[in-house]
PDB file of C-alpha atoms in Angstrom:
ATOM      1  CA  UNK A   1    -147.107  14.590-214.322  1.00 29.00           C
ATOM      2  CA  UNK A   2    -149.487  14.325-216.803  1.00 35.00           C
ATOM      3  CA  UNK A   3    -150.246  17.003-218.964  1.00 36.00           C
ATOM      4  CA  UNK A   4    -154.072  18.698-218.911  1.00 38.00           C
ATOM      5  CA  UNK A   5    -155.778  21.580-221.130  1.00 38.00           C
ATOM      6  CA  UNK A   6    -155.045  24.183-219.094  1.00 41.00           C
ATOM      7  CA  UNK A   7    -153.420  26.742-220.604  1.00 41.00           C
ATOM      8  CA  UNK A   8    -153.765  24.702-223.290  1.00 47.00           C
ATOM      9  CA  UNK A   9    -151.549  21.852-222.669  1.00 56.00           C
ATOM     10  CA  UNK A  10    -153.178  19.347-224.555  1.00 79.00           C
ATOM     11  CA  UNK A  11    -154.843  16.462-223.008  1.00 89.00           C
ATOM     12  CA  UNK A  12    -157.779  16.138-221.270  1.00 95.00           C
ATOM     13  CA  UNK A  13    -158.115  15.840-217.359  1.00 95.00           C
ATOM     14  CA  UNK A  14    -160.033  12.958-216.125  1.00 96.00           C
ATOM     15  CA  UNK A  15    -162.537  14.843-214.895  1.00 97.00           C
ATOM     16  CA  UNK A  16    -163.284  16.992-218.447  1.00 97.00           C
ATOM     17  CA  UNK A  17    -163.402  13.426-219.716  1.00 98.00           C
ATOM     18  CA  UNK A  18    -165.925  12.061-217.046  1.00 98.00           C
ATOM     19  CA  UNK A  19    -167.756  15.247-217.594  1.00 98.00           C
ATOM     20  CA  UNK A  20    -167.454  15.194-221.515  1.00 98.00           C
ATOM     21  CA  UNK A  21    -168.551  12.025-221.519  1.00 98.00           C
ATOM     22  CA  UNK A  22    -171.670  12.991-220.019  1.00 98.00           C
ATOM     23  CA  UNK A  23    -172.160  15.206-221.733  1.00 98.00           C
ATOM     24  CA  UNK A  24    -171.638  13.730-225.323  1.00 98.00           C
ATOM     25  CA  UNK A  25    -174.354  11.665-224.047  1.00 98.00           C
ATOM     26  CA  UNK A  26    -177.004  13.771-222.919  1.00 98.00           C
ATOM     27  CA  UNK A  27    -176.927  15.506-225.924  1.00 98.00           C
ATOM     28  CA  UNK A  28    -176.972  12.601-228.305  1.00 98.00           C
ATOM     29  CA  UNK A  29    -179.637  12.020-226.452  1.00 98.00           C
ATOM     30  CA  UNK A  30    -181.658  15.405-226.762  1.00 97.00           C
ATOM     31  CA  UNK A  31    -180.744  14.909-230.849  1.00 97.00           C
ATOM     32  CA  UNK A  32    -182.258  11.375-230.762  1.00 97.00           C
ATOM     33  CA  UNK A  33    -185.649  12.603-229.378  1.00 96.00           C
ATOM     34  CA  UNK A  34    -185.824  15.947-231.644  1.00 95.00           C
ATOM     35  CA  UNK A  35    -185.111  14.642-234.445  1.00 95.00           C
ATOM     36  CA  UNK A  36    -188.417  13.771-236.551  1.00 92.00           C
ATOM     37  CA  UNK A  37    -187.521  11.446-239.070  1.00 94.00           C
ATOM     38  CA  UNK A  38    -185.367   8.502-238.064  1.00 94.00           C
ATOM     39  CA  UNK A  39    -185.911   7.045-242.066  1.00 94.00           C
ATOM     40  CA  UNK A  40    -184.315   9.843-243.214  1.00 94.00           C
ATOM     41  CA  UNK A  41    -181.383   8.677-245.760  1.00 93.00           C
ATOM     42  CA  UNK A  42    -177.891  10.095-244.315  1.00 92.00           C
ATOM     43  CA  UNK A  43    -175.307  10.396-246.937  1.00 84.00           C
ATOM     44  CA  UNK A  44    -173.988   7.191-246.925  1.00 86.00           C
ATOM     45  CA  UNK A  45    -176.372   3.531-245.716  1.00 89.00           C
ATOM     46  CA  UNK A  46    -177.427   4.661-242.628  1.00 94.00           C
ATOM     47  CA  UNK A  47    -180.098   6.499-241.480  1.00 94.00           C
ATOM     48  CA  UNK A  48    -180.773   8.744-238.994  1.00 96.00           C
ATOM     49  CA  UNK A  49    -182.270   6.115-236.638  1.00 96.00           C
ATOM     50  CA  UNK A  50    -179.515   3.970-237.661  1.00 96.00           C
ATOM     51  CA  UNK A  51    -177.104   6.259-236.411  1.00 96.00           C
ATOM     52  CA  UNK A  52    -178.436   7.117-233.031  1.00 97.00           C
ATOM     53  CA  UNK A  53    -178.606   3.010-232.792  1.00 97.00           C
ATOM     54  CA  UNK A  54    -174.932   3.050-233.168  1.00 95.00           C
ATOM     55  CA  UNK A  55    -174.772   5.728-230.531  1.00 97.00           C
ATOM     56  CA  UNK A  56    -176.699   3.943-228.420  1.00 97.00           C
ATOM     57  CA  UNK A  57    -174.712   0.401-229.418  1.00 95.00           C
ATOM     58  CA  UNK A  58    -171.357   1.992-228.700  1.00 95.00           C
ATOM     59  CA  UNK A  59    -172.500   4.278-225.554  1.00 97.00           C
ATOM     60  CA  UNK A  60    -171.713   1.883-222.688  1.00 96.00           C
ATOM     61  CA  UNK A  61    -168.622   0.461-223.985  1.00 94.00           C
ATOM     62  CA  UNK A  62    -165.722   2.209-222.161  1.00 96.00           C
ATOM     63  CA  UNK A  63    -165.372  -0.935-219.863  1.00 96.00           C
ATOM     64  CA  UNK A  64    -164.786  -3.295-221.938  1.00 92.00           C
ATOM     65  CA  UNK A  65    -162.800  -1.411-225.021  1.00 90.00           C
ATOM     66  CA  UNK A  66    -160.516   0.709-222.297  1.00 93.00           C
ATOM     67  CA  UNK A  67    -158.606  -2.354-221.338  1.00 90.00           C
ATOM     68  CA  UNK A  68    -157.951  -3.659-224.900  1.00 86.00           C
ATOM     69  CA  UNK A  69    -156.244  -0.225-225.846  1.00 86.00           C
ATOM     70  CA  UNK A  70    -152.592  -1.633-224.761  1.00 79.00           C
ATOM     71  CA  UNK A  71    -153.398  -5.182-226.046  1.00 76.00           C
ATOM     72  CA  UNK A  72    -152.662  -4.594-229.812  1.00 68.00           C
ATOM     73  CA  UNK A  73    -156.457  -6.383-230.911  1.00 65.00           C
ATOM     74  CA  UNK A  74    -157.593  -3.643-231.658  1.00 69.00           C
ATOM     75  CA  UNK A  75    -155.258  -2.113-234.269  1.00 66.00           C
ATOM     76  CA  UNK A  76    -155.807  -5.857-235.649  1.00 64.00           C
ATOM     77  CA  UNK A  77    -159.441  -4.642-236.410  1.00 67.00           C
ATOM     78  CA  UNK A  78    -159.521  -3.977-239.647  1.00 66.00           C
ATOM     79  CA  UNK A  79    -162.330  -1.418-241.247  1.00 73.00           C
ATOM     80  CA  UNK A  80    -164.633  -4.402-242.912  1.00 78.00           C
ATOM     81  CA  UNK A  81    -164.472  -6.013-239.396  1.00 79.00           C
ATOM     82  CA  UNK A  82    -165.500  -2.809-237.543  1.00 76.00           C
ATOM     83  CA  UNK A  83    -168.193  -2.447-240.229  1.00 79.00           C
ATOM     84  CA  UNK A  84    -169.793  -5.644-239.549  1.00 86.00           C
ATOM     85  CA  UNK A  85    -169.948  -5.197-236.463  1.00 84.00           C
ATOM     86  CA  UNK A  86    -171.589  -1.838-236.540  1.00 78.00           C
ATOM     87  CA  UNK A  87    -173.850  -3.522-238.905  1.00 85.00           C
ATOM     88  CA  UNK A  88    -174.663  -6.084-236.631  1.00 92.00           C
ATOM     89  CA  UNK A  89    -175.653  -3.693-233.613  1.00 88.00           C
ATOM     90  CA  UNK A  90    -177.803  -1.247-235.583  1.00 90.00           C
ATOM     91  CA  UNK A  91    -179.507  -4.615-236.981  1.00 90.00           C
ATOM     92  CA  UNK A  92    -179.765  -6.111-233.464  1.00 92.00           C
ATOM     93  CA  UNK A  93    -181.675  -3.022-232.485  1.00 92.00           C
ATOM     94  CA  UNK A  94    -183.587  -1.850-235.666  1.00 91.00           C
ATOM     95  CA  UNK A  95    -186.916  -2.543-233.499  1.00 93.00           C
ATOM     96  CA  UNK A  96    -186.081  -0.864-230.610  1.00 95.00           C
ATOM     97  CA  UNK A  97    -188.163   2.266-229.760  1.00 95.00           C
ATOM     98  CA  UNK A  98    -186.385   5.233-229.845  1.00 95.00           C
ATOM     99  CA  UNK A  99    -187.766   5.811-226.416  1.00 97.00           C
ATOM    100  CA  UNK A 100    -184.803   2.481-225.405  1.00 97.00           C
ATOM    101  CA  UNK A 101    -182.216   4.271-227.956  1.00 97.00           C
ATOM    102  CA  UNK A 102    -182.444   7.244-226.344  1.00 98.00           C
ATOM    103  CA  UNK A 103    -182.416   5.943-222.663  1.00 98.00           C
ATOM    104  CA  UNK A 104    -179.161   3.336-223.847  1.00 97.00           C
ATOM    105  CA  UNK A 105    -177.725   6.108-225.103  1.00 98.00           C
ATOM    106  CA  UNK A 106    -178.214   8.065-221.766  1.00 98.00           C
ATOM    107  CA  UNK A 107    -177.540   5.132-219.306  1.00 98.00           C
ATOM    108  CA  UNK A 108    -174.601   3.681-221.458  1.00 98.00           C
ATOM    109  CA  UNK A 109    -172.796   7.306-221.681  1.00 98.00           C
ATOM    110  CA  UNK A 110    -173.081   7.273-217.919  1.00 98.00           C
ATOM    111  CA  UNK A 111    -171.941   3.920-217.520  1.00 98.00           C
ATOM    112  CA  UNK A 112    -168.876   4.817-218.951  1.00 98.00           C
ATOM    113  CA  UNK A 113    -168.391   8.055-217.331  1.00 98.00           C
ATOM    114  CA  UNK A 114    -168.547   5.801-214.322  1.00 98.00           C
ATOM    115  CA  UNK A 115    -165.936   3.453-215.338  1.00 98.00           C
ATOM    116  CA  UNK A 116    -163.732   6.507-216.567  1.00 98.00           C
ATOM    117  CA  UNK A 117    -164.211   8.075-213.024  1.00 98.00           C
ATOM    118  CA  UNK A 118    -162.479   5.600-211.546  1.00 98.00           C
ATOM    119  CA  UNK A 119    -159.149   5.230-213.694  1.00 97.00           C
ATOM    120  CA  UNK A 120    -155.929   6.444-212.761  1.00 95.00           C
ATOM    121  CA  UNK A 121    -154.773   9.726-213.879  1.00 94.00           C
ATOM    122  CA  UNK A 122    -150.944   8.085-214.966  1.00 94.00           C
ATOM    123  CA  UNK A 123    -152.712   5.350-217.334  1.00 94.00           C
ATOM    124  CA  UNK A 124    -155.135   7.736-218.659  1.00 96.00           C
ATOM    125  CA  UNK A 125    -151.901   9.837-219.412  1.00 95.00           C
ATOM    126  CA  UNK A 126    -149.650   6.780-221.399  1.00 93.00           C
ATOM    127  CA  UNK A 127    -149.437   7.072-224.827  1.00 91.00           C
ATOM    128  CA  UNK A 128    -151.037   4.426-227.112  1.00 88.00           C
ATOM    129  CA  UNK A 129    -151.115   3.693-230.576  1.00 83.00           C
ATOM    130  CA  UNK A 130    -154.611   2.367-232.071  1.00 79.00           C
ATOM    131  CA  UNK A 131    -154.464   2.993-235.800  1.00 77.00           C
ATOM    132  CA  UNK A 132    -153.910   6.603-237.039  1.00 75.00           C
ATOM    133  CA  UNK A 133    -153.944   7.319-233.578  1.00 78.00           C
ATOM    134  CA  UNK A 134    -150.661   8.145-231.187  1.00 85.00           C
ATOM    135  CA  UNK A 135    -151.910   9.903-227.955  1.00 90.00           C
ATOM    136  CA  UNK A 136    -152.636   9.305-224.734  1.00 94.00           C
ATOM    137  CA  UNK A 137    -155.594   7.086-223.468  1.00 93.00           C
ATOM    138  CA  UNK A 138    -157.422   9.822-222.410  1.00 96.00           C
ATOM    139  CA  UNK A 139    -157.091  11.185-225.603  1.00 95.00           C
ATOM    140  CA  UNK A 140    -157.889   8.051-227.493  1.00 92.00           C
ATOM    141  CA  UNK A 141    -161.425   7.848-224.507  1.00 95.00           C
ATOM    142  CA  UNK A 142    -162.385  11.175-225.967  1.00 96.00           C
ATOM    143  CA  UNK A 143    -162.540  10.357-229.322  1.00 93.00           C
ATOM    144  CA  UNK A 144    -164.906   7.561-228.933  1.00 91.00           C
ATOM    145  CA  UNK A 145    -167.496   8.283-226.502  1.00 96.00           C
ATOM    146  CA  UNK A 146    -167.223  12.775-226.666  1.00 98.00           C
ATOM    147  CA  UNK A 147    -166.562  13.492-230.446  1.00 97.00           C
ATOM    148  CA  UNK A 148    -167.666  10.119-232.214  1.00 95.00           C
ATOM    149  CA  UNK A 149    -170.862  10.315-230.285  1.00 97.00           C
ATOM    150  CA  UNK A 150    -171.726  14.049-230.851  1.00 97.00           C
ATOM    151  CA  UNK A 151    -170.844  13.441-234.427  1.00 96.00           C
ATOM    152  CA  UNK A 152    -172.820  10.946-235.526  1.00 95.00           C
ATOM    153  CA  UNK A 153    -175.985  12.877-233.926  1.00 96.00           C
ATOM    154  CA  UNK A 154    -175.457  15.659-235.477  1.00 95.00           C
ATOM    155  CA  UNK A 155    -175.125  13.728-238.602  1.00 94.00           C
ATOM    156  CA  UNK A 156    -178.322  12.323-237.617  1.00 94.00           C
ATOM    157  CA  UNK A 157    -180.185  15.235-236.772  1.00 93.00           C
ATOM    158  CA  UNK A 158    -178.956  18.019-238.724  1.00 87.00           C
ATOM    159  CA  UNK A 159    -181.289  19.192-242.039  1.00 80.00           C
ATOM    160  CA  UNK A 160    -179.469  21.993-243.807  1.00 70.00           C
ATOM    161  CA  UNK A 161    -179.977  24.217-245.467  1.00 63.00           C
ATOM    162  CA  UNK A 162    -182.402  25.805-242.879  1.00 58.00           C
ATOM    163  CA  UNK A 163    -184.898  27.043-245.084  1.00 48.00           C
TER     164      UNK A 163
END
């Protein structure tokens, strides 16, 4: 049986995923449309707009990167390779309204939500390996499209010190 975060347990049910997914994207979203300047220099080459592109880019991905976890390709990826590619998609969408990011960021977190909703509980439950990573899938699902995307907004969106 797999193992959930009730009494603290340690992985995620498939519904707190489907449901964390969501939500990751809803507020990425709500960051992408409050935040005022999307030129504003982040501390490394993106900007803000650049990272909610990447959000948005990434968002409805879950279908297509889920099955691959098991395949090995992925850990074959190495960081240049990923950063082209992330290059690519913010380029591919640098004249994109934020109006579209923020609505591919919505529809492409529920996307995936949808495609998570319908996995089985024992795969989501198998441990994989994908770099640094060892944990289960639904461990590995969390990472990408709950933390990664809530990260990189608040990157994006956060202007301390509040003065």
């Amino acid at each position: 049986m797999a193992r959930t975060t009730q009494g603290g347990t340690g992985m995620i049910s498939k519904q707190e995923l489907v449901d964390g997914i969501r939500f990751a994207g809803e507020r990425a979203a709500a960051a992408a449309e409050h935040c005022r300047d999307w030129d504003h220099q982040l501390g490394h080459q993106w900007t803000s707009g650049d990272a909610f592109r990447h959000i948005a880019a990434t968002a409805g991905g879950a279908a297509g990167f889920v099955p691959m976890l098991e395949s090995g390709v992925l850990s074959g990826l190495g960081a240049d390779r990923i950063a082209q590619g992330n290059a690519k998609a913010i380029s591919d969408r640098s004249a994109t309204p934020r109006e579209e990011v923020v609505a591919a960021i919505r529809a492409g977190h529920a996307a995936s939500a949808d495609y998570v909703a319908g996995l089985d509980e024992a795969d989501l439950a198998k441990v994989v390996t994908l770099g640094g990573y060892e944990m289960p899938k639904a461990e590995i699902i969390a990472q990408i499209w709950i933390h990664h995307a809530i990260a990189h907004a608040y990157e994006a969106s956060a202007r301390w010190p509040i003065l």
